[in-house]
Tab-separated table of C-alpha atoms in Angstrom:
chain	number	residue	atom	x	y	z
A	29	UNK	CA	-29.137	-11.581	8.983
A	30	UNK	CA	-31.119	-14.696	9.904
A	31	UNK	CA	-29.658	-17.259	12.216
A	32	UNK	CA	-28.442	-20.557	10.777
A	33	UNK	CA	-31.109	-23.247	10.767
A	34	UNK	CA	-28.635	-25.771	12.162
A	35	UNK	CA	-25.371	-24.968	13.912
A	36	UNK	CA	-23.102	-27.776	15.106
A	37	UNK	CA	-19.913	-26.981	17.006
A	38	UNK	CA	-17.233	-29.482	18.049
A	39	UNK	CA	-19.511	-32.505	17.904
A	40	UNK	CA	-17.759	-35.587	19.228
A	41	UNK	CA	-19.616	-38.864	19.342
A	42	UNK	CA	-18.597	-42.399	20.217
A	43	UNK	CA	-20.418	-45.563	19.306
A	44	UNK	CA	-19.567	-48.752	21.173
A	45	UNK	CA	-16.460	-46.999	22.539
A	46	UNK	CA	-15.258	-46.129	19.029
A	47	UNK	CA	-15.105	-42.480	17.896
A	48	UNK	CA	-17.542	-41.569	15.131
A	49	UNK	CA	-17.010	-37.793	15.089
A	50	UNK	CA	-14.150	-35.786	16.483
A	51	UNK	CA	-14.744	-32.050	16.610
A	52	UNK	CA	-17.264	-31.982	13.761
A	53	UNK	CA	-18.502	-28.507	12.787
A	54	UNK	CA	-21.363	-27.778	10.405
A	55	UNK	CA	-23.659	-24.852	9.656
A	56	UNK	CA	-26.848	-25.081	7.602
A	57	UNK	CA	-28.226	-21.734	6.493
A	58	UNK	CA	-31.713	-20.854	5.329
A	59	UNK	CA	-32.553	-22.161	1.826
A	60	UNK	CA	-29.750	-24.752	1.844
A	61	UNK	CA	-30.631	-28.346	0.989
A	62	UNK	CA	-27.855	-30.824	1.702
A	63	UNK	CA	-26.779	-34.213	0.447
A	64	UNK	CA	-24.546	-36.131	2.858
A	65	UNK	CA	-22.674	-39.058	1.374
A	66	UNK	CA	-19.800	-41.295	2.410
A	67	UNK	CA	-18.834	-44.903	2.796
A	68	UNK	CA	-20.906	-47.350	4.822
A	69	UNK	CA	-20.112	-46.921	8.512
A	70	UNK	CA	-18.679	-43.414	8.159
A	71	UNK	CA	-21.269	-41.946	10.523
A	72	UNK	CA	-23.968	-40.539	8.225
A	73	UNK	CA	-26.851	-42.057	10.195
A	74	UNK	CA	-25.293	-41.082	13.525
A	75	UNK	CA	-25.116	-37.467	12.353
A	76	UNK	CA	-28.733	-37.538	11.169
A	77	UNK	CA	-29.911	-38.926	14.493
A	78	UNK	CA	-27.881	-36.362	16.420
A	79	UNK	CA	-29.540	-33.474	14.549
A	80	UNK	CA	-32.964	-35.052	15.062
A	81	UNK	CA	-32.284	-35.230	18.808
A	82	UNK	CA	-32.894	-38.949	19.071
A	83	UNK	CA	-31.813	-40.819	22.231
A	84	UNK	CA	-28.101	-41.457	22.836
A	85	UNK	CA	-27.069	-38.471	20.704
A	86	UNK	CA	-24.846	-35.862	22.309
A	87	UNK	CA	-23.178	-32.643	21.217
A	88	UNK	CA	-23.510	-28.894	20.827
A	89	UNK	CA	-26.319	-28.696	18.266
A	90	UNK	CA	-28.565	-25.646	17.882
A	91	UNK	CA	-31.735	-25.633	15.770
A	92	UNK	CA	-33.338	-22.279	14.875
A	93	UNK	CA	-36.829	-22.657	13.455
A	94	UNK	CA	-38.469	-19.893	11.451
A	95	UNK	CA	-41.181	-18.279	13.638
A	96	UNK	CA	-42.840	-16.761	10.563
A	97	UNK	CA	-43.295	-20.094	8.789
A	98	UNK	CA	-46.639	-21.894	8.664
A	99	UNK	CA	-44.814	-25.261	8.632
A	100	UNK	CA	-44.399	-27.315	11.849
A	101	UNK	CA	-41.373	-26.132	13.830
A	102	UNK	CA	-39.866	-29.564	14.088
A	103	UNK	CA	-37.144	-31.848	12.781
A	104	UNK	CA	-38.618	-34.975	11.222
A	105	UNK	CA	-36.254	-37.895	10.698
A	106	UNK	CA	-37.133	-40.822	8.415
A	107	UNK	CA	-34.877	-43.760	9.164
A	108	UNK	CA	-33.845	-46.268	6.542
A	109	UNK	CA	-35.226	-49.010	8.789
A	110	UNK	CA	-38.689	-48.708	10.340
A	111	UNK	CA	-39.918	-50.998	13.102
A	112	UNK	CA	-43.703	-51.058	13.329
A	113	UNK	CA	-45.825	-52.466	16.151
A	114	UNK	CA	-49.011	-54.520	16.246
A	115	UNK	CA	-52.261	-53.435	17.867
A	116	UNK	CA	-50.988	-54.626	21.251
A	117	UNK	CA	-47.765	-52.625	21.007
A	118	UNK	CA	-45.542	-55.605	20.198
A	119	UNK	CA	-42.769	-55.539	17.573
A	120	UNK	CA	-41.142	-58.964	17.969
A	121	UNK	CA	-42.305	-60.410	14.647
A	122	UNK	CA	-40.720	-63.303	12.768
A	123	UNK	CA	-40.088	-63.558	9.029
A	124	UNK	CA	-42.823	-66.028	8.009
A	125	UNK	CA	-45.414	-64.182	10.113
A	126	UNK	CA	-46.164	-61.686	7.326
A	127	UNK	CA	-47.815	-64.501	5.353
A	128	UNK	CA	-49.950	-65.636	8.278
A	129	UNK	CA	-53.610	-64.620	8.085
A	130	UNK	CA	-54.007	-64.491	11.882
A	131	UNK	CA	-51.027	-62.154	12.222
A	132	UNK	CA	-52.512	-59.782	9.664
A	133	UNK	CA	-55.588	-59.459	11.859
A	134	UNK	CA	-53.500	-58.144	14.789
A	135	UNK	CA	-51.744	-55.292	12.966
A	136	UNK	CA	-53.168	-51.953	11.885
A	137	UNK	CA	-54.006	-51.140	8.288
A	138	UNK	CA	-52.215	-48.465	6.305
A	139	UNK	CA	-55.397	-46.380	6.421
A	140	UNK	CA	-55.532	-46.600	10.227
A	141	UNK	CA	-51.846	-45.699	10.479
A	142	UNK	CA	-52.371	-42.626	8.331
A	143	UNK	CA	-55.466	-41.589	10.285
A	144	UNK	CA	-53.545	-41.870	13.541
A	145	UNK	CA	-50.607	-39.842	12.169
A	146	UNK	CA	-52.935	-37.212	10.726
A	147	UNK	CA	-54.803	-36.829	14.020
A	148	UNK	CA	-51.549	-36.545	15.985
A	149	UNK	CA	-50.247	-33.732	13.769
A	150	UNK	CA	-53.584	-32.055	12.918
A	151	UNK	CA	-53.322	-32.869	9.207
A	152	UNK	CA	-56.140	-33.078	6.668
A	153	UNK	CA	-56.646	-36.587	5.237
A	154	UNK	CA	-57.583	-35.298	1.799
A	155	UNK	CA	-54.120	-33.727	1.478
A	156	UNK	CA	-52.363	-37.095	1.588
A	157	UNK	CA	-54.172	-38.582	-1.418
A	158	UNK	CA	-51.954	-36.952	-4.049
A	159	UNK	CA	-48.823	-38.171	-2.244
A	160	UNK	CA	-50.186	-41.717	-2.062
A	161	UNK	CA	-50.945	-41.630	-5.778
A	162	UNK	CA	-47.505	-40.267	-6.713
A	163	UNK	CA	-45.744	-43.054	-4.826
A	164	UNK	CA	-48.099	-45.753	-6.092
A	165	UNK	CA	-49.514	-46.398	-2.646
A	166	UNK	CA	-53.221	-45.674	-3.042
A	167	UNK	CA	-54.252	-49.314	-3.488
A	168	UNK	CA	-52.460	-50.389	-0.304
A	169	UNK	CA	-54.577	-48.407	2.155
A	170	UNK	CA	-56.480	-51.514	3.242
A	171	UNK	CA	-53.336	-53.639	3.628
A	172	UNK	CA	-52.028	-54.345	7.118
A	173	UNK	CA	-48.574	-53.189	8.135
A	174	UNK	CA	-47.243	-56.731	8.488
A	175	UNK	CA	-48.168	-57.507	4.876
A	176	UNK	CA	-46.080	-54.668	3.454
A	177	UNK	CA	-42.694	-55.293	1.882
A	178	UNK	CA	-39.666	-53.297	3.011
A	179	UNK	CA	-40.014	-50.979	0.000
A	180	UNK	CA	-43.668	-50.397	0.825
A	181	UNK	CA	-42.823	-49.617	4.456
A	182	UNK	CA	-40.237	-47.115	3.234
A	183	UNK	CA	-42.883	-45.483	1.047
A	184	UNK	CA	-45.314	-45.243	3.962
A	185	UNK	CA	-42.772	-43.366	6.088
A	186	UNK	CA	-42.000	-41.050	3.182
A	187	UNK	CA	-45.718	-40.418	2.643
A	188	UNK	CA	-46.116	-39.337	6.272
A	189	UNK	CA	-43.043	-37.084	6.144
A	190	UNK	CA	-44.111	-35.379	2.912
A	191	UNK	CA	-47.626	-34.928	4.277
A	192	UNK	CA	-46.275	-33.330	7.466
A	193	UNK	CA	-43.953	-30.849	5.667
A	194	UNK	CA	-41.736	-30.087	8.690
A	195	UNK	CA	-39.353	-27.143	8.650
A	196	UNK	CA	-36.413	-29.566	8.608
A	197	UNK	CA	-36.725	-33.018	7.014
A	198	UNK	CA	-33.920	-35.595	7.258
A	199	UNK	CA	-34.198	-38.674	5.045
A	200	UNK	CA	-31.798	-41.566	5.658
A	201	UNK	CA	-31.235	-43.605	2.456
A	202	UNK	CA	-34.661	-42.584	1.103
A	203	UNK	CA	-34.242	-44.393	-2.230
A	204	UNK	CA	-33.493	-47.832	-0.784
A	205	UNK	CA	-36.091	-50.357	-1.891
A	206	UNK	CA	-37.832	-47.983	-4.327
A	207	UNK	CA	-38.264	-48.715	-8.023
A	208	UNK	CA	-37.258	-46.149	-10.635
A	209	UNK	CA	-40.664	-44.518	-11.063
A	210	UNK	CA	-41.068	-44.153	-7.290
A	211	UNK	CA	-37.628	-42.530	-7.085
A	212	UNK	CA	-38.485	-40.016	-9.800
A	213	UNK	CA	-41.808	-39.180	-8.186
A	214	UNK	CA	-40.162	-38.881	-4.777
A	215	UNK	CA	-37.724	-36.325	-6.179
A	216	UNK	CA	-40.642	-34.326	-7.590
A	217	UNK	CA	-42.403	-34.405	-4.213
A	218	UNK	CA	-39.206	-33.324	-2.427
A	219	UNK	CA	-38.899	-30.380	-4.789
A	220	UNK	CA	-42.502	-29.416	-3.971
A	221	UNK	CA	-41.995	-29.475	-0.185
A	222	UNK	CA	-38.723	-27.558	-0.529
A	223	UNK	CA	-40.590	-24.885	-2.486
A	224	UNK	CA	-43.119	-24.781	0.378
A	225	UNK	CA	-40.328	-24.016	2.861
A	226	UNK	CA	-39.086	-27.400	4.090
A	227	UNK	CA	-35.302	-27.699	4.260
A	228	UNK	CA	-33.842	-31.063	3.332
A	229	UNK	CA	-30.951	-33.205	4.451
A	230	UNK	CA	-30.607	-36.378	2.377
A	231	UNK	CA	-28.326	-39.194	3.506
A	232	UNK	CA	-27.584	-41.033	0.292
A	233	UNK	CA	-24.963	-42.218	-2.187
A	234	UNK	CA	-27.346	-41.970	-5.145
A	235	UNK	CA	-26.724	-39.667	-8.098
A	236	UNK	CA	-30.315	-39.011	-9.270
A	237	UNK	CA	-31.399	-36.340	-6.790
A	238	UNK	CA	-34.033	-33.602	-6.548
A	239	UNK	CA	-32.943	-30.390	-8.288
A	240	UNK	CA	-33.276	-28.426	-5.040
A	241	UNK	CA	-30.157	-30.066	-3.567
A	242	UNK	CA	-27.588	-27.256	-3.615
A	243	UNK	CA	-24.954	-28.409	-1.106
A	244	UNK	CA	-22.911	-31.616	-0.950
A	245	UNK	CA	-20.727	-33.009	1.807
A	246	UNK	CA	-18.971	-36.219	2.750
A	247	UNK	CA	-18.007	-37.630	6.116
A	248	UNK	CA	-14.347	-38.593	6.090
A	249	UNK	CA	-12.430	-39.743	9.160
A	250	UNK	CA	-14.922	-38.157	11.517
A	251	UNK	CA	-15.030	-34.795	9.731
A	252	UNK	CA	-17.670	-33.300	7.465
A	253	UNK	CA	-16.118	-31.986	4.269
A	254	UNK	CA	-18.071	-29.924	1.741
A	255	UNK	CA	-17.531	-31.021	-1.858
A	256	UNK	CA	-18.917	-30.179	-5.261
A	257	UNK	CA	-21.283	-32.555	-7.045
A	258	UNK	CA	-18.421	-33.631	-9.314
A	259	UNK	CA	-16.097	-34.403	-6.393
A	260	UNK	CA	-18.214	-37.068	-4.742
A	261	UNK	CA	-15.935	-39.980	-3.939
A	262	UNK	CA	-18.058	-42.716	-5.533
A	263	UNK	CA	-17.080	-41.615	-9.043
A	264	UNK	CA	-13.722	-43.376	-8.717
A	265	UNK	CA	-14.112	-46.771	-7.104
A	266	UNK	CA	-11.582	-49.541	-6.959
A	267	UNK	CA	-12.888	-53.062	-6.587
A	268	UNK	CA	-11.126	-55.228	-4.039
A	269	UNK	CA	-8.841	-57.844	-5.568
A	270	UNK	CA	-9.150	-60.264	-2.657
A	271	UNK	CA	-9.213	-63.879	-3.717
A	272	UNK	CA	-12.627	-65.521	-3.347
A	273	UNK	CA	-12.471	-68.224	-0.634
A	274	UNK	CA	-11.610	-71.535	-2.286
A	275	UNK	CA	-14.398	-73.485	-0.562
A	276	UNK	CA	-16.905	-71.328	-2.487
A	277	UNK	CA	-15.317	-71.885	-5.898
A	278	UNK	CA	-15.133	-75.670	-5.757
A	279	UNK	CA	-17.257	-77.532	-8.301
A	280	UNK	CA	-20.848	-77.904	-7.142
A	281	UNK	CA	-22.401	-81.406	-7.196
A	282	UNK	CA	-24.477	-82.185	-10.300
A	283	UNK	CA	-28.138	-82.612	-9.295
A	284	UNK	CA	-30.298	-85.409	-10.717
A	285	UNK	CA	-33.033	-82.979	-11.832
A	286	UNK	CA	-32.956	-80.486	-14.697
A	287	UNK	CA	-35.368	-77.949	-13.149
A	288	UNK	CA	-34.950	-75.978	-9.960
A	289	UNK	CA	-38.368	-74.315	-10.238
A	290	UNK	CA	-41.500	-75.008	-12.269
A	291	UNK	CA	-44.668	-73.012	-11.624
A	292	UNK	CA	-47.882	-73.722	-13.541
A	293	UNK	CA	-50.743	-71.219	-13.213
A	294	UNK	CA	-49.750	-70.286	-9.658
A	295	UNK	CA	-52.170	-67.965	-7.844
A	296	UNK	CA	-51.934	-66.318	-4.416
A	297	UNK	CA	-54.854	-64.421	-2.908
A	298	UNK	CA	-55.767	-62.799	0.401
A	299	UNK	CA	-59.540	-62.691	0.344
A	300	UNK	CA	-60.450	-60.711	-2.767
A	301	UNK	CA	-56.934	-59.325	-3.199
A	302	UNK	CA	-54.973	-61.223	-5.891
A	303	UNK	CA	-51.239	-60.918	-5.255
A	304	UNK	CA	-50.027	-63.417	-7.879
A	305	UNK	CA	-52.050	-64.234	-10.989
A	306	UNK	CA	-51.482	-67.340	-13.127
A	307	UNK	CA	-47.703	-67.372	-12.802
A	308	UNK	CA	-45.910	-69.706	-15.209
A	309	UNK	CA	-42.149	-69.822	-14.742
A	310	UNK	CA	-39.445	-72.409	-15.225
A	311	UNK	CA	-35.889	-72.087	-13.925
A	312	UNK	CA	-33.482	-74.757	-15.098
A	313	UNK	CA	-30.515	-75.905	-13.064
A	314	UNK	CA	-27.602	-73.492	-13.397
A	315	UNK	CA	-29.557	-70.606	-14.922
A	316	UNK	CA	-29.021	-67.015	-13.775
A	317	UNK	CA	-32.167	-64.883	-13.571
A	318	UNK	CA	-33.015	-61.322	-12.649
A	319	UNK	CA	-36.510	-60.853	-11.212
A	320	UNK	CA	-37.915	-57.364	-11.642
A	321	UNK	CA	-41.083	-55.353	-11.220
A	322	UNK	CA	-42.337	-52.218	-9.537
A	323	UNK	CA	-42.863	-52.058	-5.767
A	324	UNK	CA	-45.883	-54.193	-4.931
A	325	UNK	CA	-45.740	-56.211	-8.163
A	326	UNK	CA	-45.522	-59.518	-6.264
A	327	UNK	CA	-41.780	-60.203	-6.217
A	328	UNK	CA	-41.511	-60.847	-2.467
A	329	UNK	CA	-44.538	-63.151	-2.485
A	330	UNK	CA	-43.120	-65.122	-5.416
A	331	UNK	CA	-39.832	-65.609	-3.582
A	332	UNK	CA	-41.646	-66.651	-0.401
A	333	UNK	CA	-43.149	-69.584	-2.314
A	334	UNK	CA	-39.733	-70.752	-3.455
A	335	UNK	CA	-38.224	-70.482	0.024
A	336	UNK	CA	-40.989	-72.503	1.674
A	337	UNK	CA	-42.298	-69.605	3.731
A	338	UNK	CA	-45.714	-69.159	2.138
A	339	UNK	CA	-48.450	-71.638	3.167
A	340	UNK	CA	-50.343	-71.283	-0.120
A	341	UNK	CA	-47.536	-73.086	-1.977
A	342	UNK	CA	-49.332	-76.371	-1.233
A	343	UNK	CA	-52.495	-75.216	-2.982
A	344	UNK	CA	-50.699	-74.641	-6.296
A	345	UNK	CA	-49.077	-76.660	-9.074
A	346	UNK	CA	-45.527	-75.878	-8.082
A	347	UNK	CA	-42.369	-78.012	-8.371
A	348	UNK	CA	-39.127	-77.275	-6.536
A	349	UNK	CA	-35.831	-79.156	-6.892
A	350	UNK	CA	-37.568	-81.772	-9.023
A	351	UNK	CA	-40.407	-82.491	-6.558
A	352	UNK	CA	-43.967	-81.204	-6.367
A	353	UNK	CA	-44.504	-79.123	-3.249
A	354	UNK	CA	-46.432	-81.073	-0.651
A	355	UNK	CA	-44.979	-84.449	-1.623
A	356	UNK	CA	-43.409	-85.055	1.770
A	357	UNK	CA	-40.495	-82.607	1.922
A	358	UNK	CA	-40.056	-80.408	4.999
A	359	UNK	CA	-39.485	-76.672	4.946
A	360	UNK	CA	-36.011	-77.211	6.391
A	361	UNK	CA	-35.101	-79.674	3.629
A	362	UNK	CA	-35.943	-76.915	1.160
A	363	UNK	CA	-34.068	-74.230	3.039
A	364	UNK	CA	-30.854	-76.225	3.325
A	365	UNK	CA	-30.546	-76.016	-0.480
A	366	UNK	CA	-31.185	-72.270	-0.666
A	367	UNK	CA	-29.115	-69.253	0.267
A	368	UNK	CA	-31.409	-66.268	0.799
A	369	UNK	CA	-31.045	-62.629	1.608
A	370	UNK	CA	-33.814	-60.052	1.359
A	371	UNK	CA	-34.668	-56.740	3.009
A	372	UNK	CA	-37.461	-58.544	4.877
A	373	UNK	CA	-35.133	-61.275	6.182
A	374	UNK	CA	-32.738	-58.594	7.382
A	375	UNK	CA	-35.658	-56.753	8.944
A	376	UNK	CA	-36.784	-59.737	11.012
A	377	UNK	CA	-33.336	-61.199	11.711
A	378	UNK	CA	-32.375	-61.603	15.366
A	379	UNK	CA	-29.826	-58.816	15.976
A	380	UNK	CA	-28.606	-60.139	19.344
A	381	UNK	CA	-26.080	-62.610	17.895
A	382	UNK	CA	-22.510	-61.616	17.093
A	383	UNK	CA	-21.302	-61.225	13.528
A	384	UNK	CA	-19.456	-64.548	13.694
A	385	UNK	CA	-22.465	-66.367	15.149
A	386	UNK	CA	-24.771	-64.835	12.535
A	387	UNK	CA	-22.603	-65.965	9.640
A	388	UNK	CA	-22.026	-69.511	10.865
A	389	UNK	CA	-25.770	-69.847	11.548
A	390	UNK	CA	-26.190	-69.858	7.766
A	391	UNK	CA	-25.120	-73.505	7.784
A	392	UNK	CA	-28.240	-74.264	9.838
A	393	UNK	CA	-30.710	-71.653	8.475
A	394	UNK	CA	-31.251	-70.320	11.983
A	395	UNK	CA	-31.181	-66.786	13.394
A	396	UNK	CA	-28.550	-67.708	15.956
A	397	UNK	CA	-26.030	-70.392	16.783
A	398	UNK	CA	-27.241	-73.237	18.988
A	399	UNK	CA	-24.524	-75.858	18.549
A	400	UNK	CA	-20.786	-76.282	18.037
A	401	UNK	CA	-20.284	-76.074	14.251
A	402	UNK	CA	-17.004	-77.946	14.218
A	403	UNK	CA	-13.570	-77.043	12.861
A	404	UNK	CA	-14.379	-76.955	9.125
A	405	UNK	CA	-17.399	-74.665	9.409
A	406	UNK	CA	-15.529	-72.382	11.810
A	407	UNK	CA	-12.624	-72.071	9.363
A	408	UNK	CA	-14.923	-71.301	6.437
A	409	UNK	CA	-16.732	-68.661	8.471
A	410	UNK	CA	-13.420	-67.009	9.338
A	411	UNK	CA	-12.461	-66.978	5.642
A	412	UNK	CA	-15.667	-65.171	4.716
A	413	UNK	CA	-15.286	-62.667	7.542
A	414	UNK	CA	-11.858	-61.789	6.191
A	415	UNK	CA	-13.110	-61.628	2.597
A	416	UNK	CA	-15.837	-59.137	3.513
A	417	UNK	CA	-13.494	-57.061	5.676
A	418	UNK	CA	-15.368	-57.771	8.901
A	419	UNK	CA	-12.445	-59.006	11.018
A	420	UNK	CA	-12.623	-56.180	13.547
A	421	UNK	CA	-16.374	-56.766	13.978
A	422	UNK	CA	-16.160	-60.548	14.415
A	423	UNK	CA	-17.350	-60.496	18.038
A	424	UNK	CA	-19.609	-57.445	17.716
A	425	UNK	CA	-23.370	-57.824	18.075
A	426	UNK	CA	-25.253	-57.379	14.824
A	427	UNK	CA	-27.383	-54.546	16.227
A	428	UNK	CA	-24.212	-52.634	17.116
A	429	UNK	CA	-23.027	-52.501	13.497
A	430	UNK	CA	-23.770	-49.811	10.906
A	431	UNK	CA	-26.471	-50.942	8.508
A	432	UNK	CA	-24.065	-51.578	5.645
A	433	UNK	CA	-21.879	-53.807	7.796
A	434	UNK	CA	-24.946	-55.736	8.981
A	435	UNK	CA	-25.821	-56.311	5.353
A	436	UNK	CA	-22.352	-57.638	4.562
A	437	UNK	CA	-22.563	-60.062	7.477
A	438	UNK	CA	-25.919	-61.377	6.249
A	439	UNK	CA	-24.545	-61.689	2.716
A	440	UNK	CA	-21.755	-63.827	4.124
A	441	UNK	CA	-24.349	-65.892	6.002
A	442	UNK	CA	-26.270	-66.384	2.757
A	443	UNK	CA	-23.381	-67.948	0.848
A	444	UNK	CA	-21.439	-69.698	3.631
A	445	UNK	CA	-22.978	-73.106	2.859
A	446	UNK	CA	-22.420	-72.704	-0.919
A	447	UNK	CA	-26.088	-73.486	-1.723
A	448	UNK	CA	-27.542	-74.931	-4.936
A	449	UNK	CA	-29.868	-71.947	-5.332
A	450	UNK	CA	-28.971	-68.364	-4.449
A	451	UNK	CA	-31.906	-65.978	-3.978
A	452	UNK	CA	-30.570	-62.466	-3.641
A	453	UNK	CA	-33.403	-59.989	-3.158
A	454	UNK	CA	-31.883	-56.504	-3.452
A	455	UNK	CA	-28.777	-57.855	-1.710
A	456	UNK	CA	-26.789	-54.637	-1.929
A	457	UNK	CA	-29.434	-52.396	-0.379
A	458	UNK	CA	-27.626	-50.179	2.138
A	459	UNK	CA	-24.133	-50.902	0.774
A	460	UNK	CA	-21.870	-48.275	-0.735
A	461	UNK	CA	-20.767	-48.693	-4.346
A	462	UNK	CA	-17.428	-50.306	-3.510
A	463	UNK	CA	-19.146	-52.925	-1.353
A	464	UNK	CA	-21.739	-53.492	-4.097
A	465	UNK	CA	-19.094	-54.114	-6.746
A	466	UNK	CA	-17.163	-56.360	-4.350
A	467	UNK	CA	-20.216	-58.489	-3.629
A	468	UNK	CA	-21.369	-58.772	-7.255
A	469	UNK	CA	-17.878	-59.869	-8.229
A	470	UNK	CA	-18.235	-62.665	-5.690
A	471	UNK	CA	-21.639	-63.623	-7.150
A	472	UNK	CA	-20.082	-63.880	-10.611
A	473	UNK	CA	-17.362	-66.160	-9.250
A	474	UNK	CA	-19.838	-68.379	-7.407
A	475	UNK	CA	-22.025	-68.771	-10.456
A	476	UNK	CA	-19.172	-70.131	-12.572
A	477	UNK	CA	-19.664	-73.447	-10.799
A	478	UNK	CA	-23.241	-74.085	-11.873
A	479	UNK	CA	-24.997	-72.311	-8.995
A	480	UNK	CA	-28.553	-71.312	-9.908
A	481	UNK	CA	-29.272	-67.639	-9.244
A	482	UNK	CA	-32.376	-65.482	-8.798
A	483	UNK	CA	-31.360	-61.863	-8.325
A	484	UNK	CA	-33.792	-59.030	-7.588
A	485	UNK	CA	-32.470	-55.632	-8.612
A	486	UNK	CA	-33.845	-52.531	-10.270
A	487	UNK	CA	-30.691	-51.075	-11.768
A	488	UNK	CA	-28.329	-52.450	-14.409
A	489	UNK	CA	-25.292	-50.891	-12.759
A	490	UNK	CA	-25.961	-52.940	-9.619
A	491	UNK	CA	-26.379	-56.368	-11.257
A	492	UNK	CA	-23.720	-59.079	-11.544
A	493	UNK	CA	-22.430	-59.793	-15.036
A	494	UNK	CA	-23.555	-63.422	-15.019
A	495	UNK	CA	-27.293	-62.640	-15.464
A	496	UNK	CA	-28.712	-64.427	-18.519
A	497	UNK	CA	-32.498	-64.317	-18.146
A	498	UNK	CA	-35.109	-61.872	-16.936
A	499	UNK	CA	-38.682	-62.200	-15.686
A	500	UNK	CA	-40.753	-59.061	-15.212
A	501	UNK	CA	-43.844	-58.883	-12.971
A	502	UNK	CA	-46.562	-56.274	-13.170
A	503	UNK	CA	-49.504	-56.176	-10.761
A	504	UNK	CA	-48.953	-59.804	-9.768
A	505	UNK	CA	-48.768	-61.207	-13.310
A	506	UNK	CA	-45.860	-62.089	-15.586
A	507	UNK	CA	-45.489	-59.224	-18.045
A	508	UNK	CA	-42.511	-60.603	-19.948
A	509	UNK	CA	-39.814	-63.276	-19.891
A	510	UNK	CA	-36.540	-62.898	-21.777
A	511	UNK	CA	-33.671	-65.204	-22.593
A	512	UNK	CA	-30.928	-62.597	-22.215
A	513	UNK	CA	-30.870	-59.237	-20.478
A	514	UNK	CA	-29.218	-57.651	-23.556
A	515	UNK	CA	-32.499	-57.937	-25.460
A	516	UNK	CA	-34.031	-55.262	-23.294
A	517	UNK	CA	-33.451	-51.580	-22.867
A	518	UNK	CA	-31.408	-50.270	-19.960
A	519	UNK	CA	-32.864	-51.573	-16.704
A	520	UNK	CA	-33.547	-48.011	-15.610
A	521	UNK	CA	-35.941	-47.598	-18.585
A	522	UNK	CA	-38.042	-50.764	-18.430
A	523	UNK	CA	-41.713	-50.258	-19.138
A	524	UNK	CA	-42.701	-50.864	-15.528
A	525	UNK	CA	-40.855	-47.689	-14.626
């Protein structure tokens, strides 16, 4: 009888003095491919890191590789969040830097990153081409790492892992940030590597999974419990009935302009690469839009224009809040009217502030708190902390929170000032389904008061009910604009997928 591939006995792990696991036991046998699910903060990532042997992981964990396999005898862990470095080894980037031409010149290209990875692991470059094509990544080989969106960075890490084909592959939230077609193709690629001998552990709460997954487990109260596919806990979810803070439901002031956004033949290029092509889009005050498109279609760049982060806004015919860009307004005057969350903002956000400081900083559009906010702002921040269930984390540093809790804190920061325009770019990425429903309920309540909304989301089940309009991008151009989302097929079946 062959030895178990992974054997964990009495694993106990604390994080920030709080127990994560208490006597956790788990055995993974040959040919088993596991899905690990559970609520945000239950310890899924901690378990993945412990198996991968990353720093600060402790416990009795034995890994038995197959000596007869041609695959690398290693555990390869793909984190949900990847921090790249520039050519000088630095990783302290800021959000707007990805649109800066000079910054692009100091970071490696995707091609160089792949060449370096291939050389390190003695891989053949020609073998990665089919993986790049399947994940829609072939055209990005000449892009620099700083220019990639969060979804594109996730794809790059998946490309490297699938190219490597380790004996044990652990993927933490692998579907986050991926459009529907990329998810389907990823599942096909995972089935191929499993057939080649790679064993899989997926950390995910998704339901569309590769067919090779034959074991399911949840982490509950520090224990790993095996369940059937039908017993996964997300099938029965109760939405919190907490009252939305009253300061967020008060009537918003009526602006003097009828348009929030008007773009006329907007183009964005980097050299010969055209990212946005002749964009025409009008968003009237109070409208609720969903912005969609495949990974790399130009969504993030379009939003960067609206938020004042992209320098090429001044070279285009673009009106915002009733004024043409470049008519004397400052970036900070624009930002004070907008509440924004995006995977990229989360990525570059300063994690050294506490949860409370991070949320109250939303009043000032800063990454930290540099002044006394006063009684009213403090009280409103405390209300939001309670609404999102973050009371026990109030004085915890952001980088000490599980990813889902970090996301909730940044969502609270986004809405704390009750802005005229909400831009929510995949806001529920990393949240469990209960948290997603809770947040989208809040969005629906906020938008009853005339708040204008732009919401980026791939899946109908994860959209708020208030959405009225849809704009679809494809390869940097507007493919379609609709007046109501009901006119289209299910979001999972849009043509771009």
